[in-house]
Coordinates of C-alpha atoms (C1' of nucleotides) in Angstrom, one line a residue:
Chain Q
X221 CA 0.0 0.0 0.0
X222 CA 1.4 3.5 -1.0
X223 CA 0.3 6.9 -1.6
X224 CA -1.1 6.2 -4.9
X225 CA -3.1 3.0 -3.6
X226 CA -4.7 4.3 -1.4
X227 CA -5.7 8.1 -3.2
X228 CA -6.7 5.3 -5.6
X229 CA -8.6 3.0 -3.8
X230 CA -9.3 5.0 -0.6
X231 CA -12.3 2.3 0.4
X232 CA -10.3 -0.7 -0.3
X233 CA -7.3 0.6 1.8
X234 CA -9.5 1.6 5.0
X235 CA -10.9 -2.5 4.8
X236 CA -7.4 -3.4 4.9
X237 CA -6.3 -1.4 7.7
X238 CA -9.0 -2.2 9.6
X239 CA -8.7 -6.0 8.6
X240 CA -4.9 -5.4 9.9
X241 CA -5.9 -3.6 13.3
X242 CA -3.9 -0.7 11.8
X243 CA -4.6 2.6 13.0
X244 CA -3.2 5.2 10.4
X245 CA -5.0 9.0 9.7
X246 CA -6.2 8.5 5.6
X247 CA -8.3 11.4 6.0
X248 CA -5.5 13.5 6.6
X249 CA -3.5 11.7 4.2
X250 CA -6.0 12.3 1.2
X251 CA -6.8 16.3 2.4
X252 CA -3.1 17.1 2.3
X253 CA -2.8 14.8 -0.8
X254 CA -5.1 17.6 -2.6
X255 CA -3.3 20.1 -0.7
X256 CA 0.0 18.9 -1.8
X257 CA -1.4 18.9 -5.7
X258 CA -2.5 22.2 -5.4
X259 CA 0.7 23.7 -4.6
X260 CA 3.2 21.6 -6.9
X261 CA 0.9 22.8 -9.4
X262 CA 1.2 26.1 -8.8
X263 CA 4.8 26.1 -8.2
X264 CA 5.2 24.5 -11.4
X265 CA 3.1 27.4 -13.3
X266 CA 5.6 29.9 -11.8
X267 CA 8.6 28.7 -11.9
X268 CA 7.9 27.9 -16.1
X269 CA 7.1 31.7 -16.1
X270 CA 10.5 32.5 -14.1
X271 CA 12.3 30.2 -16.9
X272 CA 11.2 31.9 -19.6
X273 CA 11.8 35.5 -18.2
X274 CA 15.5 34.1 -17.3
X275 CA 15.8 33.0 -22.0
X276 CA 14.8 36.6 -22.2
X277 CA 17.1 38.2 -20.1
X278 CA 19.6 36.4 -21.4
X279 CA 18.9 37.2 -25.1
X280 CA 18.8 40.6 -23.5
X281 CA 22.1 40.3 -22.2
X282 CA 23.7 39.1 -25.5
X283 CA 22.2 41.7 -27.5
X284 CA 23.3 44.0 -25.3
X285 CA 20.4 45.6 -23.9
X286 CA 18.8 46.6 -21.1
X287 CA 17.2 44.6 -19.0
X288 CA 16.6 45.4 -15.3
X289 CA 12.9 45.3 -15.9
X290 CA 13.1 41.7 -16.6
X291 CA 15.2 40.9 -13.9
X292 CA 13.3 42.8 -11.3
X293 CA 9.9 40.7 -12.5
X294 CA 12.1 37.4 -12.6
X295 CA 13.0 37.7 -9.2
X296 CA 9.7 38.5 -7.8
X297 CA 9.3 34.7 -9.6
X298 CA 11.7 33.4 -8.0
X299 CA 11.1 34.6 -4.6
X300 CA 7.5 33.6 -4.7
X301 CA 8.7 29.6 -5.8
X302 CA 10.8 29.8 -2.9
X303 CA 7.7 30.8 -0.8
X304 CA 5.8 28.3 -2.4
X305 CA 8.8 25.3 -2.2
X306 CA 8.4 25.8 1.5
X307 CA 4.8 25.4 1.7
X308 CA 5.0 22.0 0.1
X309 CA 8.1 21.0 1.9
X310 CA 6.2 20.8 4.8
X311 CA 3.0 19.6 3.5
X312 CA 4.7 16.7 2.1
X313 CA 7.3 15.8 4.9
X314 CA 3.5 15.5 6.8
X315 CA 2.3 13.5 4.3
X316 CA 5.4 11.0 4.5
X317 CA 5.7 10.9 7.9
X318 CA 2.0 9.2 7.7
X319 CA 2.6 7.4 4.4
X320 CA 5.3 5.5 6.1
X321 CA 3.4 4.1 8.5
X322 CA 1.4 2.7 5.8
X323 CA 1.5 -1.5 5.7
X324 CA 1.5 -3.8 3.0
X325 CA -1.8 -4.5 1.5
X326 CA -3.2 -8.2 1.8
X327 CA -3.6 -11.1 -0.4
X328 CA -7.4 -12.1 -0.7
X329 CA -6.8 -14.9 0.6
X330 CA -5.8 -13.7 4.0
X331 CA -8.5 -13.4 6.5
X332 CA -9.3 -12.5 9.9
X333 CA -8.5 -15.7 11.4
X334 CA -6.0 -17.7 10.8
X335 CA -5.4 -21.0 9.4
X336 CA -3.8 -24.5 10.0
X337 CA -2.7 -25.3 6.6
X338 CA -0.4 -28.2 7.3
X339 CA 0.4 -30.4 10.0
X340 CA 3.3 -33.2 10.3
X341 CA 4.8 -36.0 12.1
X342 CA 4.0 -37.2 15.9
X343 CA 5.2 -35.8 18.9
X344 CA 7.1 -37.7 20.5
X345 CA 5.8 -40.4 23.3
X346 CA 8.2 -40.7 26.4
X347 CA 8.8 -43.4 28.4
X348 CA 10.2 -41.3 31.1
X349 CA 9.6 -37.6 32.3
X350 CA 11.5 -35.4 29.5
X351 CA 13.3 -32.5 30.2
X352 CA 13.1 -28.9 28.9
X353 CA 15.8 -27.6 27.0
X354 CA 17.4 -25.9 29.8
X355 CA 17.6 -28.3 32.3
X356 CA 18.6 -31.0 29.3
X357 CA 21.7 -28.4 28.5
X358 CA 23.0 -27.8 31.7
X359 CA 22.7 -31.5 32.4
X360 CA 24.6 -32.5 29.1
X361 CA 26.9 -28.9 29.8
X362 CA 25.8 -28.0 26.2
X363 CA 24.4 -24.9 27.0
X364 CA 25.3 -22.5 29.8
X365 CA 22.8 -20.2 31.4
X366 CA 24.9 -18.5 34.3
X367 CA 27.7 -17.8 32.0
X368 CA 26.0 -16.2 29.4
X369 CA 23.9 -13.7 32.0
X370 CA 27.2 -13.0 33.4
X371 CA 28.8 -12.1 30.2
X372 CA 25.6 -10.1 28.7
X373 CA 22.7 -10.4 31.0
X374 CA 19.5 -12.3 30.3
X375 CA 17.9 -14.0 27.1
X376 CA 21.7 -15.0 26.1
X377 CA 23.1 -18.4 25.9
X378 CA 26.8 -20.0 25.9
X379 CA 27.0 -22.9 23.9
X380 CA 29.6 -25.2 24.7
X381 CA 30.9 -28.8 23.2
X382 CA 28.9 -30.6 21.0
X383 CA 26.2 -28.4 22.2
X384 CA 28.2 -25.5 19.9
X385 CA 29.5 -28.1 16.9
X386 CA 25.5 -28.9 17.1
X387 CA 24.4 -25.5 16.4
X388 CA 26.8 -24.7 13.5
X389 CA 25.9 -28.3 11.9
X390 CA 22.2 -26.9 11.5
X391 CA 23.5 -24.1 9.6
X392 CA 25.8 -25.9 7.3
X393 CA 22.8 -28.2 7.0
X394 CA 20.7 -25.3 6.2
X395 CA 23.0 -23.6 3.7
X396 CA 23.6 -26.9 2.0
X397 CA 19.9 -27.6 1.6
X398 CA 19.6 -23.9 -0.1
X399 CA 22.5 -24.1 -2.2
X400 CA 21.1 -27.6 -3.7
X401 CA 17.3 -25.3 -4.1
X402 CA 19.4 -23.2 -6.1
X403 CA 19.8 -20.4 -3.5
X404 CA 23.2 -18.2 -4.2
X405 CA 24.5 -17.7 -0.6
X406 CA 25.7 -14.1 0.5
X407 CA 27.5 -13.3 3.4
X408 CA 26.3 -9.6 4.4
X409 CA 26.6 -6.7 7.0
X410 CA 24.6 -7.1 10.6
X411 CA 24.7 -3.7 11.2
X412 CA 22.2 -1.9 8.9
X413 CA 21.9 2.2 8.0
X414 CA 18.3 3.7 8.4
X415 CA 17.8 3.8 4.9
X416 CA 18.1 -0.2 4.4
X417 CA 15.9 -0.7 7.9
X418 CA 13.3 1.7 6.3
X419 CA 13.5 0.3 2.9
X420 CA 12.8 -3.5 4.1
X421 CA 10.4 -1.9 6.2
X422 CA 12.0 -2.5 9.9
X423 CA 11.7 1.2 10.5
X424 CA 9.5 2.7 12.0
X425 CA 7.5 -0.1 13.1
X426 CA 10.1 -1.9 14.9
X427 CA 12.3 0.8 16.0
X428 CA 12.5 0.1 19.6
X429 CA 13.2 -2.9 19.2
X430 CA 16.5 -3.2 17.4
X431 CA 19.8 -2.4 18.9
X432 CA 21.3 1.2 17.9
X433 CA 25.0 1.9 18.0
X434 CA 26.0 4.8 20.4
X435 CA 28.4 6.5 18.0
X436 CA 27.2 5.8 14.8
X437 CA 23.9 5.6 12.9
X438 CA 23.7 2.4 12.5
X439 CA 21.6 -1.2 13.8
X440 CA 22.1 -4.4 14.9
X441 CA 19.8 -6.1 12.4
X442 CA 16.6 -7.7 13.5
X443 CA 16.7 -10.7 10.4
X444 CA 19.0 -10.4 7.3
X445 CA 15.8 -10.0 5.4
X446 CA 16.7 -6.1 6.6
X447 CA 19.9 -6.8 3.8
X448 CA 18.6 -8.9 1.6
X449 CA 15.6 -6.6 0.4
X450 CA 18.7 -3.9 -0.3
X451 CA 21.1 -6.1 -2.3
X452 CA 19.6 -4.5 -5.3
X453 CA 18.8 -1.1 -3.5
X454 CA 18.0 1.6 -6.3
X455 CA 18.9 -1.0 -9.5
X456 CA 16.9 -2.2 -12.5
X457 CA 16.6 -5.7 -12.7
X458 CA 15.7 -7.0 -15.9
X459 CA 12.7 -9.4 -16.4
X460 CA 15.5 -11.8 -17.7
X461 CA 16.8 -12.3 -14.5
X462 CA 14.5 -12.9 -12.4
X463 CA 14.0 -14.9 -10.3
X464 CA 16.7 -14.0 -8.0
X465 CA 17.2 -16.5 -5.4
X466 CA 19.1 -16.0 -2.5
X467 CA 20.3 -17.0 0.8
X468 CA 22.3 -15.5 3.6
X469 CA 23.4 -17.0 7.2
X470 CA 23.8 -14.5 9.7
X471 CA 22.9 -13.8 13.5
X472 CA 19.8 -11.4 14.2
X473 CA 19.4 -8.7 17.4
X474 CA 16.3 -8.0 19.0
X475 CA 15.9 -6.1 22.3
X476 CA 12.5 -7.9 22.7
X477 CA 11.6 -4.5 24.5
X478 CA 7.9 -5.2 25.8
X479 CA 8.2 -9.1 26.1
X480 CA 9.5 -9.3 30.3
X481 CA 8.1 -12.0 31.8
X482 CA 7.2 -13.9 28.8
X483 CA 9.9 -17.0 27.6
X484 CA 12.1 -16.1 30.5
X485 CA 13.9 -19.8 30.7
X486 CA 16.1 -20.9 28.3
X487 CA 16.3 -19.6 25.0
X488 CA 13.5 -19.7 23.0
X489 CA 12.9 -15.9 23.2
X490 CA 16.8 -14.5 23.1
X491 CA 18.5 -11.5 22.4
X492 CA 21.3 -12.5 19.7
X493 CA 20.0 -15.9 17.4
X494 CA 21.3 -17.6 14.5
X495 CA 18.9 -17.6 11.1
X496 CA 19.6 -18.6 8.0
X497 CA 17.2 -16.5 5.2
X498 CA 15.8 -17.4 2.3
X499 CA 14.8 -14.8 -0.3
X500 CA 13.4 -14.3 -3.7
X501 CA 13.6 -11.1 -6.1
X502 CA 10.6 -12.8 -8.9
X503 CA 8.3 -11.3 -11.5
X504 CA 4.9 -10.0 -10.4
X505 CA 3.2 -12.9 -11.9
X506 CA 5.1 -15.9 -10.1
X507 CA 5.7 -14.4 -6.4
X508 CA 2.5 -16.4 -5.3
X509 CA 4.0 -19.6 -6.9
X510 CA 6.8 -18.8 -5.2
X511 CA 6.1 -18.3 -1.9
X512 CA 4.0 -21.9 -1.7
X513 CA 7.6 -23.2 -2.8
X514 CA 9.5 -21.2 -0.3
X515 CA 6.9 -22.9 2.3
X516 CA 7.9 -26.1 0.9
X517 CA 11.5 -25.8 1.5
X518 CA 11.3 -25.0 4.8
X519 CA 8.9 -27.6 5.8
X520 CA 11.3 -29.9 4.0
X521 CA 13.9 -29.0 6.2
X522 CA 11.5 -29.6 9.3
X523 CA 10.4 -33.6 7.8
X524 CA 14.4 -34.2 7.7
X525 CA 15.0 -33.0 11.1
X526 CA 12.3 -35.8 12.2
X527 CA 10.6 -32.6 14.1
X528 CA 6.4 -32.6 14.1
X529 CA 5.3 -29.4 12.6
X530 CA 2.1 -27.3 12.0
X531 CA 2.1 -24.5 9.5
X532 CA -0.6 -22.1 10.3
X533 CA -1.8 -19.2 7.1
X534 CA -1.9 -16.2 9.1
X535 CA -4.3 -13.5 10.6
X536 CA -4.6 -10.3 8.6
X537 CA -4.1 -8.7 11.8
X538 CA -0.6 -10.9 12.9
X539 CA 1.6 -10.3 9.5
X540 CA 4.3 -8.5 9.5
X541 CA 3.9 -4.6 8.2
X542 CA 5.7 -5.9 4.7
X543 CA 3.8 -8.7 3.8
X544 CA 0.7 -9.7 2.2
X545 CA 0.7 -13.1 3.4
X546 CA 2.5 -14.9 5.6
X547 CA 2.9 -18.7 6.4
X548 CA 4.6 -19.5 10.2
X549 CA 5.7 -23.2 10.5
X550 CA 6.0 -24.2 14.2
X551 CA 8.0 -26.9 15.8
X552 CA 6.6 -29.2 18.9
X553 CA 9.1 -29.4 21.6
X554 CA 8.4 -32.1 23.3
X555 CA 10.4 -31.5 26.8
X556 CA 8.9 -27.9 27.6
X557 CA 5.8 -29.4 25.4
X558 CA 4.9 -26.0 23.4
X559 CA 4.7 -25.3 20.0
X560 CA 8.1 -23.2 18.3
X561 CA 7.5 -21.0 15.8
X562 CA 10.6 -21.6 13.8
X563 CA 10.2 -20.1 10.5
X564 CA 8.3 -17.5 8.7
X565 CA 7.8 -17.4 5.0
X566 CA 6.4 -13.9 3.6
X567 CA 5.4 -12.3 0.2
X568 CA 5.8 -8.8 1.0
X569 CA 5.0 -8.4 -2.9
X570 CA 6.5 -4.8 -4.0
X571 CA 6.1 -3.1 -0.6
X572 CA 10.0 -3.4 -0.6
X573 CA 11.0 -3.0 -4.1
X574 CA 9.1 0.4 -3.5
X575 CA 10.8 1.8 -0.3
X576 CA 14.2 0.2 -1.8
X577 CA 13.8 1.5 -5.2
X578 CA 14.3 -1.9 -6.8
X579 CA 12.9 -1.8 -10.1
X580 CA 11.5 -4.0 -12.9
X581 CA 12.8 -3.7 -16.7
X582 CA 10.0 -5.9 -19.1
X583 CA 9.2 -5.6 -22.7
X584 CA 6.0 -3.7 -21.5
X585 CA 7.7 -1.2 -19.8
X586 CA 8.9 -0.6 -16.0
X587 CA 7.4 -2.1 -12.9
X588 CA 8.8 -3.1 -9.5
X589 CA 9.7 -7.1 -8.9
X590 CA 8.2 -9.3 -5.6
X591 CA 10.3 -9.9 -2.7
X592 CA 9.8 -13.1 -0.7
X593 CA 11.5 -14.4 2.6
X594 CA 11.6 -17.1 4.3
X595 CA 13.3 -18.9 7.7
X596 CA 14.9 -21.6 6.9
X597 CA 15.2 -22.3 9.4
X598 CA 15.7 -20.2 12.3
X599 CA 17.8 -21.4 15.3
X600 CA 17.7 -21.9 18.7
X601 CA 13.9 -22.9 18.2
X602 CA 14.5 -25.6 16.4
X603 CA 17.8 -26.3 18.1
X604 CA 15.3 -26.9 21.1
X605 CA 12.8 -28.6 19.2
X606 CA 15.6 -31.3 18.0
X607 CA 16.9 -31.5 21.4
X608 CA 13.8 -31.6 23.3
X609 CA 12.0 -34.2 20.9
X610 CA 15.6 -36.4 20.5
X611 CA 16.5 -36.9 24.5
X612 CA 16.9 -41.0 25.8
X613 CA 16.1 -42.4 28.9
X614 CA 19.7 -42.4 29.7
X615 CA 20.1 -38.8 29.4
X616 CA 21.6 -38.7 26.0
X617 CA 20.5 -37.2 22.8
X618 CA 20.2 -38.8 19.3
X619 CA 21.6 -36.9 16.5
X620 CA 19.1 -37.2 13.4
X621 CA 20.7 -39.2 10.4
X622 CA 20.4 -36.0 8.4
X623 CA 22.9 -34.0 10.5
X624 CA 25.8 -36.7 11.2
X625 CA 27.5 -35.4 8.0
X626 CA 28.0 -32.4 9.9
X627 CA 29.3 -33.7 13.0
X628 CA 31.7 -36.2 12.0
X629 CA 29.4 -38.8 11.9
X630 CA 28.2 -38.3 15.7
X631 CA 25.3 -40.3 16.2
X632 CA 24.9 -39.4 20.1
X633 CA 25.4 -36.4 22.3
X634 CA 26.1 -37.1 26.1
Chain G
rG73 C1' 42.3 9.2 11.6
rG74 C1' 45.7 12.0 7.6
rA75 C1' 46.9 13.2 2.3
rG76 C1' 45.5 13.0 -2.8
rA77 C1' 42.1 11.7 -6.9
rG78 C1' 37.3 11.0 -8.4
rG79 C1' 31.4 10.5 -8.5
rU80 C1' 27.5 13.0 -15.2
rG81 C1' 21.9 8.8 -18.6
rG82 C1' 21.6 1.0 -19.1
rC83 C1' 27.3 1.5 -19.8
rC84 C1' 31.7 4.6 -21.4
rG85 C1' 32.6 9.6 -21.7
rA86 C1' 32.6 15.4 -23.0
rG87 C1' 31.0 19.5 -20.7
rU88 C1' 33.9 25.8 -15.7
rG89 C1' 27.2 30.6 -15.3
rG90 C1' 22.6 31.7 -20.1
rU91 C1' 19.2 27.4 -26.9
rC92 C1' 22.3 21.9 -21.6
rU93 C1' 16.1 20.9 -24.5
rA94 C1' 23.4 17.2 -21.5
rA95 C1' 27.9 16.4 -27.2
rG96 C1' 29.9 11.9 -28.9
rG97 C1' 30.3 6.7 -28.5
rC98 C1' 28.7 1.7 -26.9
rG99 C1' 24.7 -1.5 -26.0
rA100 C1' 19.5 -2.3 -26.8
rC101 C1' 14.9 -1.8 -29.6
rC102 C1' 12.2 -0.4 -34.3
rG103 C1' 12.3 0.4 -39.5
rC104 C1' 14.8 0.4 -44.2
rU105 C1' 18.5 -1.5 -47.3
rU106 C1' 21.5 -5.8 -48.4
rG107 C1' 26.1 -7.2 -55.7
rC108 C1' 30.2 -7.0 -51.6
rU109 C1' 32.2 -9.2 -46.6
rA110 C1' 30.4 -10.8 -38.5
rA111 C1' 28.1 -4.6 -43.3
rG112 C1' 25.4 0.1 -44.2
rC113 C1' 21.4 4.0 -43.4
rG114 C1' 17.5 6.3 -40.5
rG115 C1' 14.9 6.6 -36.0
rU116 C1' 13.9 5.5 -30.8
rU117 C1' 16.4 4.9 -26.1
rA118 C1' 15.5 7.3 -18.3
rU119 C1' 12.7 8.1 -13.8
rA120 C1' 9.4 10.7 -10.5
rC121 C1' 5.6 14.2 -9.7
rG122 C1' 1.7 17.5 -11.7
rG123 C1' -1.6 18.8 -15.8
rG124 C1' -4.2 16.6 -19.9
rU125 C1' -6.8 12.3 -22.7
rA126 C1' -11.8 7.3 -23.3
rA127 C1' -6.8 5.6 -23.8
rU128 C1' -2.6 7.3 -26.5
rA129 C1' -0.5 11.8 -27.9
rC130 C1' 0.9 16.0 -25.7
rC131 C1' 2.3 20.0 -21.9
rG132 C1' 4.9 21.5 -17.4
rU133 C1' 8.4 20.7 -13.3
rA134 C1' 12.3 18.1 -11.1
rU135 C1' 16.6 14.8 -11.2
rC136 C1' 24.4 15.5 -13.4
rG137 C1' 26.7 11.5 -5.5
rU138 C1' 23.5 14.0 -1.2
rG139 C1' 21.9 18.5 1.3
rG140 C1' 22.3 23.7 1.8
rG141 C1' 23.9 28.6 -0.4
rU142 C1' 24.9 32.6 -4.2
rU143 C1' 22.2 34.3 -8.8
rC144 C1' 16.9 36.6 -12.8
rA145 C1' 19.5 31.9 -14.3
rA146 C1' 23.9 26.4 -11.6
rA147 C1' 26.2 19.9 -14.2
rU148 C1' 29.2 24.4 -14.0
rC149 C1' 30.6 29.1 -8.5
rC150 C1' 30.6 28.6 -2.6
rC151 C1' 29.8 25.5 2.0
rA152 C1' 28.9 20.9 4.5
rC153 C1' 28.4 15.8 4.1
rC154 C1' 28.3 10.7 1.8
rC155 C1' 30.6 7.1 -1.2
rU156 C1' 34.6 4.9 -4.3
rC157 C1' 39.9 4.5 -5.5
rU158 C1' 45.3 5.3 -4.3
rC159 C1' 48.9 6.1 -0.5
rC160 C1' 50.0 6.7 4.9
rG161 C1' 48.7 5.6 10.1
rC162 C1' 46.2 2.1 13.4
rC163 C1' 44.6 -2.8 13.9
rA164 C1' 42.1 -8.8 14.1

RNA sequence: GGAGAGGUGGCCGAGUGGUCUAAGGCGACCGCUUGCUAAGCGGUUAUACGGGUAAUACCGUAUCGUGGGUUCAAAUCCCACCCUCUCCGCCA
């Protein structure tokens, strides 16, 4: 949804805020709209008069004459588009501020309520009492609580051991899996400049909850999404190339400012986590094809894990700012029993390739591309997931088949 | 952090105050031609905003790294900043 959406369609784009809980001013985003119209078009009527006063003056001045008359009138122009340039400065910093705040619009098929749209695999039936991930970790002395508030505070963890060699086998696993679904990987930046956070759509929604460096203007990303909507900041993609598919491993910061109380133990809900991103530059046409693909891929990863799964369609209301329509696959973990969300697959359509100025070369003319992303998958969740689901009587941990490649063949932690 | 060089259309590259309405070239597209060679000729070649139209056409304004300033008039002059390259310093 932008500016000319919604003077477009200004009933269509009150249903979907509404249908998105979304509280933004349109009235006062159409009445300085007209205001804003009214005043470029003046400005533009004088400014054409001042530019053709200025030919004549300089004729004047070749030929020799005098002109002081002309230079007089022309600067009475020039003063008053200076006038009027101020005027609409602020009228239309106004209307940005507001237009910002504007969200994605939705795909029809997203509702009000959400929807279960896949479910896998059995949780897991123990024979004894099974532990949550935090007691399991500090058991095994894979993960480390105490040291890891003592080095940062809370919502950190210290891995240690296998518990470490574990965490970076899922993201080999991860990358390999993308690289095979033809995904280019990129390794990019974690600290982001305002124009790529605002471009992807992270600012202003999420401000408060990123990191911000003291010294410099710059932010610990929330999600590589934040770099992977820029990669082609202010380019023209032709049709040619598209689709563009990449993906990028890199740790993600959020302050989770507004969350106390809620996930305190262990690390489901932690400040600094480990994602590897899936994402898609396509053609208009294909970005719903996509995204059902994208889902796909991730839930793939999930089956070879061994971890039961649910993917649940989305609530207008619960989608991200970006996207149109969002898929969330969740994890069981089976020792804290609760459901992980673990990934998060979104067509954000051209909301990015708007605010990043990414644009779309076809025969037909010039458009903007889709942009799709996509967890896949996102750690610590499904690191606790696997080790949650995978613990033995005797206190151990099975490694799943698909991940012993990655750790030397280990078939056991413990 | 210091010194120097640079930033112009899809790309290369000219342009130091007034038909810049940005030369020229490359590439691309369209058309023509094809008894001379993988050739030639002609044309088109951005984006945004506003006006205009049934829709085209068309008209206006802006955009030469970004933001200010000087001027009737700025790619061009002044100030600040950003980025790239080279060298120095510091450093894993």
């Amino acid at each position: 949804m932008n500016l000319k959406f919604v003077r477009d369609n200004p009933d269509e784009a009150r249903r979907v805020l509404e249908l998105r809980r979304c509280k933004v001013d349109l009235d006062r985003i159409l009445a300085l709209d007209d205001e804003r119209r009214a005043l470029v078009k003046e400005r533009d009527e004088r400014r054409h008069e001042q530019k053709e006063l200025s030919l004549k003056v300089s004729v004047a001045k070749r030929a020799g004459e005098q002109c002081d008359e002309l230079v007089t009138k022309a600067r009475e122009l020039s003063d008053k588009v200076k006038e009027l340039e101020t005027r609409l400065a602020a009228v239309e910093a106004e209307q940005e501020a507001l237009a910002r705040m504007l969200p994605n619009t939705v795909h029809p098929s997203v509702t009000a309520e959400e929807e279960v749209v896949a479910e896998h695999g059995q949780k897991p039936e123990f024979g004894f009492k099974p532990l949550a991930h935090w007691d399991l970790g500090e058991a095994l002395d894979i993960l480390d609580f105490k040291t890891s508030a003592a080095l940062a505070g809370s919502r950190f963890v210290v891995f240690k051991g296998a518990g470490a060699a574990l965490q970076r086998a899922l993201i080999a696993f991860f990358l390999d899996r993308a690289r095979r679904n033809g995904y280019t990987e990129v390794g990019v930046p974690v600290l982001a400049n305002p124009e790529c956070l605002e471009g992807a759509g992270q600012l202003p929604h999420m401000e408060g909850e990123m990191y911000a460096l003291r010294d410099d203007p710059l932010c610990l990303i929330p999600t590589s999404e934040t770099m992977l909507a820029n990669l082609h900041r202010k380019q023209s993609l032709d049709e040619s190339e598209l689709p563009k598919k990449y993906v990028a491993y890199t740790l993600c910061f959020r302050r989770e400012a507004g969350s106390y109380g809620k996930d305190v133990r262990g690390m489901v809900r932690i400040h600094q986590f480990d994602k590897v991103e899936l994402f898609r530059y396509t053609r208009p046409e294909d970005s719903y094809a996509a995204l059902e693909e994208m889902r796909a891929e991730a839930e793939a990863l999930v089956r070879e894990l061994g971890i039961p799964y649910r993917t649940k369609r989305l609530a207008a209301w619960d989608i991200a700012y970006q996207s149109a329509k969002t898929y969330d696959i969740e994890a069981w973990a089976g020792g804290a029993g609760q459901w992980l969300e673990i990934s998060s697959i979104s067509n954000c359509e051209d909301y990015q390739m708007r605010r990043t100025a990414t644009r779309l070369r076809t025969a037909s003319g010039t458009g903007y591309p889709h942009a799709l992303n996509g967890s896949a998958l996102a750690l610590p969740r499904t690191y606790v997931a696997l080790i949650e689901n995978n613990q033995q009587q005797d206190g151990t941990i099975l490694v799943p088949e698909a991940l012993r490649p990655y750790l030397g063949g280990l078939e056991r932690i413990g």
